């Protein structure tokens, strides 16, 4: 049987980032994941992209990941525009609402990010990888044994980063509150007649939000279009021309006509929140602990903050505390639950508020948006939240 100080179950972006942070703090880490190959990109730009906050950028910079990215493929965005599909009330968030801010965030492709993180992971002698799936965990006095279908690994601390379905969460008997949004997110990369000018735009429709996020070519946008299951089925069947025409209309031709599209990927949307973030020697991070509506582009950003928080708590404690990490893990759970739950509820409420079609409510919503657009102080505070500059910031990213 091999042994390690920390086992990370799930080698997605959250798991790999947690592994890097903990190895930087001097711990030996084994990453367990059934999938070891890098994603294959068969479109010029990945269909899966993330809006990263400046806090996430700082986390990746501290780890040497940011410099390993292909920077020619990253689009910083300097402004956000959000408007109501029903009556047109609009909010604009220019970066200069917060003096000295050049970018509100960065649109980065999944494969670019995963490649860079894996490059840095491979250069770490304290991190090793194991292919496989956890079938059982036996808790011992000063460590636990992880069973991997025939093989065994002993670890003092186990981080569950195995995504929204989290087999580890189920194995530990941690309950999860779930809600099916009855919405699907369709993602595609599209070319438009008008250039995006590095502005992130989102129109809120009753069926769900529609976002156009800038990619490096000035006429290329990454689209996240939330819709009903029935419409998503049509979107999967329809021709590219039909899709472009429907998308141009849904976006009110804000960027002129959509002239070309990639293939479409579809994600059913659900909200999930684990009832506990820790049990015994196991802590849950990222989507294993919380899955939120993608309308604010915050899911991965929250998961990265989970990773920094646990690494800083474990790194600051005496090494012997890993023999009995339960108190540390409860502190981690207390620190992260509030912020994650707040974002989960905020995105949930925004999705609901814009779904209401009653005329009196749409009037109220429109009036509220128009009024809010003139309140620079409140808008600056909202921008600070969207950039990840609020909440309980871990010390390593506090002084940006
Ligand atoms: C349409 C859409 C748009 C989004 N846009 C954004 C955005 O702009 N910004 C943002 O911050 N977030 C965004 N998100 C959310 C983001 O995608 C997720 O929060 C993030 O990918 C979660 O990362 P993770 O590492 O926790 O989980 P995952 O990426 O799901 O990784 C889980 C890992 O666990 C592994 N695994 C699975 N089962 C096992 C097992 N049994 N044993 C071991 N390993 C296992 C998997 O192979 C995988 O490597 C978006 C989500 C959607 C659906």
CSV table of N, CA and C in Angstrom, one decimal, residues 79-157:
chain,number,residue,atom,x,y,z
A,79,UNK,N,-15.5,46.0,-19.9
A,79,UNK,CA,-16.9,46.5,-19.6
A,79,UNK,C,-17.8,45.4,-19.5
A,80,UNK,N,-18.9,45.6,-18.7
A,80,UNK,CA,-20.0,44.6,-18.8
A,80,UNK,C,-21.3,45.4,-19.1
A,81,UNK,N,-22.2,44.8,-19.9
A,81,UNK,CA,-23.5,45.4,-20.2
A,81,UNK,C,-24.5,44.3,-19.9
A,82,UNK,N,-25.5,44.7,-19.1
A,82,UNK,CA,-26.6,43.7,-18.7
A,82,UNK,C,-27.9,44.4,-19.0
A,83,UNK,N,-28.8,43.8,-19.7
A,83,UNK,CA,-30.1,44.4,-19.9
A,83,UNK,C,-31.3,43.4,-19.9
A,84,UNK,N,-32.4,44.0,-19.7
A,84,UNK,CA,-33.7,43.3,-19.5
A,84,UNK,C,-34.3,43.1,-20.8
A,85,UNK,N,-34.6,41.8,-21.2
A,85,UNK,CA,-35.2,41.5,-22.5
A,85,UNK,C,-36.6,42.0,-22.6
A,86,UNK,N,-37.3,42.2,-21.5
A,86,UNK,CA,-38.7,42.5,-21.6
A,86,UNK,C,-38.9,44.0,-21.9
A,87,UNK,N,-38.2,44.9,-21.1
A,87,UNK,CA,-38.5,46.3,-21.3
A,87,UNK,C,-37.2,47.1,-21.5
A,88,UNK,N,-36.0,46.5,-21.5
A,88,UNK,CA,-34.8,47.1,-22.0
A,88,UNK,C,-34.0,47.9,-20.9
A,89,UNK,N,-34.5,47.9,-19.7
A,89,UNK,CA,-33.7,48.6,-18.6
A,89,UNK,C,-32.2,48.1,-18.7
A,90,UNK,N,-31.2,49.0,-18.6
A,90,UNK,CA,-29.9,48.5,-18.8
A,90,UNK,C,-28.9,48.9,-17.7
A,91,UNK,N,-28.0,48.0,-17.4
A,91,UNK,CA,-26.9,48.4,-16.5
A,91,UNK,C,-25.6,48.3,-17.2
A,92,UNK,N,-24.7,49.3,-17.0
A,92,UNK,CA,-23.4,49.2,-17.6
A,92,UNK,C,-22.3,49.3,-16.5
A,93,UNK,N,-21.3,48.5,-16.6
A,93,UNK,CA,-20.3,48.4,-15.6
A,93,UNK,C,-18.9,48.6,-16.2
A,94,UNK,N,-18.5,49.8,-16.4
A,94,UNK,CA,-17.1,50.0,-16.9
A,94,UNK,C,-16.1,49.7,-15.9
A,95,UNK,N,-14.9,49.3,-16.3
A,95,UNK,CA,-13.8,48.9,-15.4
A,95,UNK,C,-13.4,50.1,-14.5
A,96,UNK,N,-13.5,51.3,-15.1
A,96,UNK,CA,-13.0,52.5,-14.3
A,96,UNK,C,-14.0,52.9,-13.1
A,97,UNK,N,-15.0,52.1,-12.9
A,97,UNK,CA,-15.8,52.3,-11.7
A,97,UNK,C,-14.9,52.1,-10.5
A,98,UNK,N,-13.9,51.2,-10.6
A,98,UNK,CA,-13.0,51.0,-9.6
A,98,UNK,C,-11.6,51.5,-10.1
A,99,UNK,N,-11.2,52.7,-9.5
A,99,UNK,CA,-10.0,53.3,-10.1
A,99,UNK,C,-8.8,52.3,-10.2
A,100,UNK,N,-8.1,52.4,-11.3
A,100,UNK,CA,-6.9,51.5,-11.5
A,100,UNK,C,-7.2,50.2,-12.0
A,101,UNK,N,-8.5,49.9,-12.3
A,101,UNK,CA,-8.8,48.5,-12.8
A,101,UNK,C,-8.8,48.6,-14.3
A,102,UNK,N,-8.0,47.7,-14.9
A,102,UNK,CA,-7.9,47.6,-16.4
A,102,UNK,C,-8.9,46.6,-16.9
A,103,UNK,N,-9.1,45.5,-16.2
A,103,UNK,CA,-9.9,44.4,-16.7
A,103,UNK,C,-10.9,44.0,-15.6
A,104,UNK,N,-12.2,43.8,-16.0
A,104,UNK,CA,-13.1,43.2,-15.0
A,104,UNK,C,-12.9,41.7,-14.9
A,105,UNK,N,-12.4,41.1,-15.9
A,105,UNK,CA,-12.2,39.7,-15.9
A,105,UNK,C,-11.5,39.2,-17.2
A,106,UNK,N,-11.4,37.9,-17.3
A,106,UNK,CA,-10.7,37.3,-18.5
A,106,UNK,C,-11.5,36.1,-19.0
A,107,UNK,N,-11.6,36.1,-20.3
A,107,UNK,CA,-12.3,34.9,-20.9
A,107,UNK,C,-11.2,33.9,-21.3
A,108,UNK,N,-11.1,32.7,-20.7
A,108,UNK,CA,-10.1,31.8,-20.9
A,108,UNK,C,-10.7,30.4,-21.3
A,109,UNK,N,-10.1,29.8,-22.3
A,109,UNK,CA,-10.6,28.5,-22.7
A,109,UNK,C,-10.3,27.4,-21.7
A,110,UNK,N,-11.2,26.4,-21.6
A,110,UNK,CA,-10.9,25.3,-20.7
A,110,UNK,C,-9.6,24.6,-21.0
A,111,UNK,N,-9.3,24.3,-22.3
A,111,UNK,CA,-8.1,23.5,-22.6
A,111,UNK,C,-6.9,24.3,-22.3
A,112,UNK,N,-6.9,25.6,-22.6
A,112,UNK,CA,-5.7,26.5,-22.3
A,112,UNK,C,-5.4,26.5,-20.8
A,113,UNK,N,-6.4,26.6,-20.0
A,113,UNK,CA,-6.2,26.6,-18.6
A,113,UNK,C,-5.8,25.2,-18.1
A,114,UNK,N,-6.4,24.2,-18.5
A,114,UNK,CA,-6.1,22.8,-18.0
A,114,UNK,C,-4.7,22.5,-18.4
A,115,UNK,N,-4.3,22.8,-19.7
A,115,UNK,CA,-2.9,22.6,-20.2
A,115,UNK,C,-1.9,23.2,-19.3
A,116,UNK,N,-2.1,24.5,-19.0
A,116,UNK,CA,-1.2,25.3,-18.2
A,116,UNK,C,-1.1,24.7,-16.8
A,117,UNK,N,-2.2,24.4,-16.2
A,117,UNK,CA,-2.2,23.8,-14.8
A,117,UNK,C,-1.5,22.5,-14.8
A,118,UNK,N,-1.7,21.7,-15.8
A,118,UNK,CA,-1.1,20.3,-15.8
A,118,UNK,C,0.4,20.5,-16.0
A,119,UNK,N,0.8,21.4,-16.9
A,119,UNK,CA,2.3,21.7,-17.1
A,119,UNK,C,2.9,22.0,-15.7
A,120,UNK,N,2.3,22.8,-14.9
A,120,UNK,CA,2.9,23.2,-13.6
A,120,UNK,C,2.9,22.0,-12.7
A,121,UNK,N,1.8,21.3,-12.7
A,121,UNK,CA,1.6,20.1,-11.8
A,121,UNK,C,2.8,19.1,-12.1
A,122,UNK,N,3.0,18.9,-13.4
A,122,UNK,CA,4.0,17.9,-13.8
A,122,UNK,C,5.4,18.2,-13.4
A,123,UNK,N,5.7,19.5,-13.1
A,123,UNK,CA,7.0,19.9,-12.7
A,123,UNK,C,7.2,19.8,-11.2
A,124,UNK,N,6.1,19.4,-10.5
A,124,UNK,CA,6.2,19.3,-9.0
A,124,UNK,C,6.6,17.9,-8.6
A,125,UNK,N,7.6,17.8,-7.9
A,125,UNK,CA,8.1,16.4,-7.4
A,125,UNK,C,7.2,15.9,-6.3
A,126,UNK,N,6.5,16.8,-5.6
A,126,UNK,CA,5.7,16.3,-4.5
A,126,UNK,C,4.3,15.8,-4.9
A,127,UNK,N,3.9,16.0,-6.2
A,127,UNK,CA,2.6,15.6,-6.7
A,127,UNK,C,2.8,14.3,-7.6
A,128,UNK,N,1.9,13.3,-7.3
A,128,UNK,CA,1.9,12.2,-8.3
A,128,UNK,C,0.4,11.9,-8.6
A,129,UNK,N,0.2,11.2,-9.7
A,129,UNK,CA,-1.1,10.9,-10.1
A,129,UNK,C,-1.5,9.4,-10.1
A,130,UNK,N,-2.7,9.1,-9.9
A,130,UNK,CA,-3.2,7.7,-9.9
A,130,UNK,C,-4.5,7.7,-10.7
A,131,UNK,N,-4.5,6.8,-11.7
A,131,UNK,CA,-5.8,6.6,-12.4
A,131,UNK,C,-6.7,5.7,-11.7
A,132,UNK,N,-8.0,6.0,-11.6
A,132,UNK,CA,-8.9,5.1,-10.9
A,132,UNK,C,-10.0,5.8,-10.2
A,133,UNK,N,-10.9,5.0,-9.6
A,133,UNK,CA,-12.1,5.5,-8.9
A,133,UNK,C,-12.1,5.0,-7.5
A,134,UNK,N,-12.5,5.8,-6.6
A,134,UNK,CA,-12.6,5.4,-5.2
A,134,UNK,C,-13.8,4.5,-5.0
A,135,UNK,N,-13.6,3.3,-4.5
A,135,UNK,CA,-14.7,2.5,-4.2
A,135,UNK,C,-15.2,2.4,-2.8
A,136,UNK,N,-14.2,2.7,-1.9
A,136,UNK,CA,-14.5,2.8,-0.4
A,136,UNK,C,-13.4,3.5,0.3
A,137,UNK,N,-13.8,4.0,1.5
A,137,UNK,CA,-12.8,4.6,2.4
A,137,UNK,C,-12.9,4.0,3.8
A,138,UNK,N,-11.8,3.5,4.3
A,138,UNK,CA,-11.9,3.0,5.7
A,138,UNK,C,-11.1,4.0,6.6
A,139,UNK,N,-11.8,4.5,7.6
A,139,UNK,CA,-11.2,5.5,8.5
A,139,UNK,C,-10.3,4.8,9.5
A,140,UNK,N,-9.1,5.2,9.6
A,140,UNK,CA,-8.2,4.7,10.7
A,140,UNK,C,-7.9,5.8,11.7
A,141,UNK,N,-7.0,5.5,12.7
A,141,UNK,CA,-6.8,6.4,13.8
A,141,UNK,C,-6.1,7.7,13.3
A,142,UNK,N,-5.0,7.5,12.6
A,142,UNK,CA,-4.3,8.7,12.1
A,142,UNK,C,-4.2,8.9,10.6
A,143,UNK,N,-5.0,8.0,9.9
A,143,UNK,CA,-5.1,8.2,8.4
A,143,UNK,C,-6.3,7.4,8.0
A,144,UNK,N,-6.6,7.5,6.7
A,144,UNK,CA,-7.7,6.7,6.1
A,144,UNK,C,-7.2,5.9,5.0
A,145,UNK,N,-7.8,4.7,4.7
A,145,UNK,CA,-7.4,3.9,3.6
A,145,UNK,C,-8.4,4.1,2.4
A,146,UNK,N,-7.9,4.6,1.3
A,146,UNK,CA,-8.7,4.8,0.1
A,146,UNK,C,-8.6,3.5,-0.7
A,147,UNK,N,-9.8,2.9,-1.0
A,147,UNK,CA,-9.8,1.7,-1.9
A,147,UNK,C,-10.1,2.0,-3.3
A,148,UNK,N,-9.2,1.6,-4.2
A,148,UNK,CA,-9.4,1.9,-5.6
A,148,UNK,C,-9.5,0.7,-6.5
A,149,UNK,N,-10.5,-0.1,-6.2
A,149,UNK,CA,-10.7,-1.3,-7.0
A,149,UNK,C,-9.4,-2.2,-7.1
A,150,UNK,N,-9.0,-2.8,-6.0
A,150,UNK,CA,-7.8,-3.6,-6.0
A,150,UNK,C,-6.6,-3.0,-5.5
A,151,UNK,N,-6.4,-1.6,-5.6
A,151,UNK,CA,-5.3,-0.9,-5.1
A,151,UNK,C,-5.7,-0.1,-3.8
A,152,UNK,N,-4.7,0.2,-3.0
A,152,UNK,CA,-5.1,1.0,-1.8
A,152,UNK,C,-4.1,2.1,-1.6
A,153,UNK,N,-4.6,3.2,-1.1
A,153,UNK,CA,-3.7,4.4,-0.8
A,153,UNK,C,-4.1,4.9,0.6
A,154,UNK,N,-3.1,5.1,1.4
A,154,UNK,CA,-3.4,5.7,2.7
A,154,UNK,C,-3.1,7.2,2.7
A,155,UNK,N,-4.1,8.0,3.3
A,155,UNK,CA,-3.9,9.5,3.3
A,155,UNK,C,-4.4,10.0,4.6
A,156,UNK,N,-3.8,11.1,5.0
A,156,UNK,CA,-4.3,11.8,6.2
A,156,UNK,C,-5.5,12.7,6.0
A,157,UNK,N,-5.5,13.3,4.8
A,157,UNK,CA,-6.5,14.2,4.4
A,157,UNK,C,-7.0,13.9,3.0
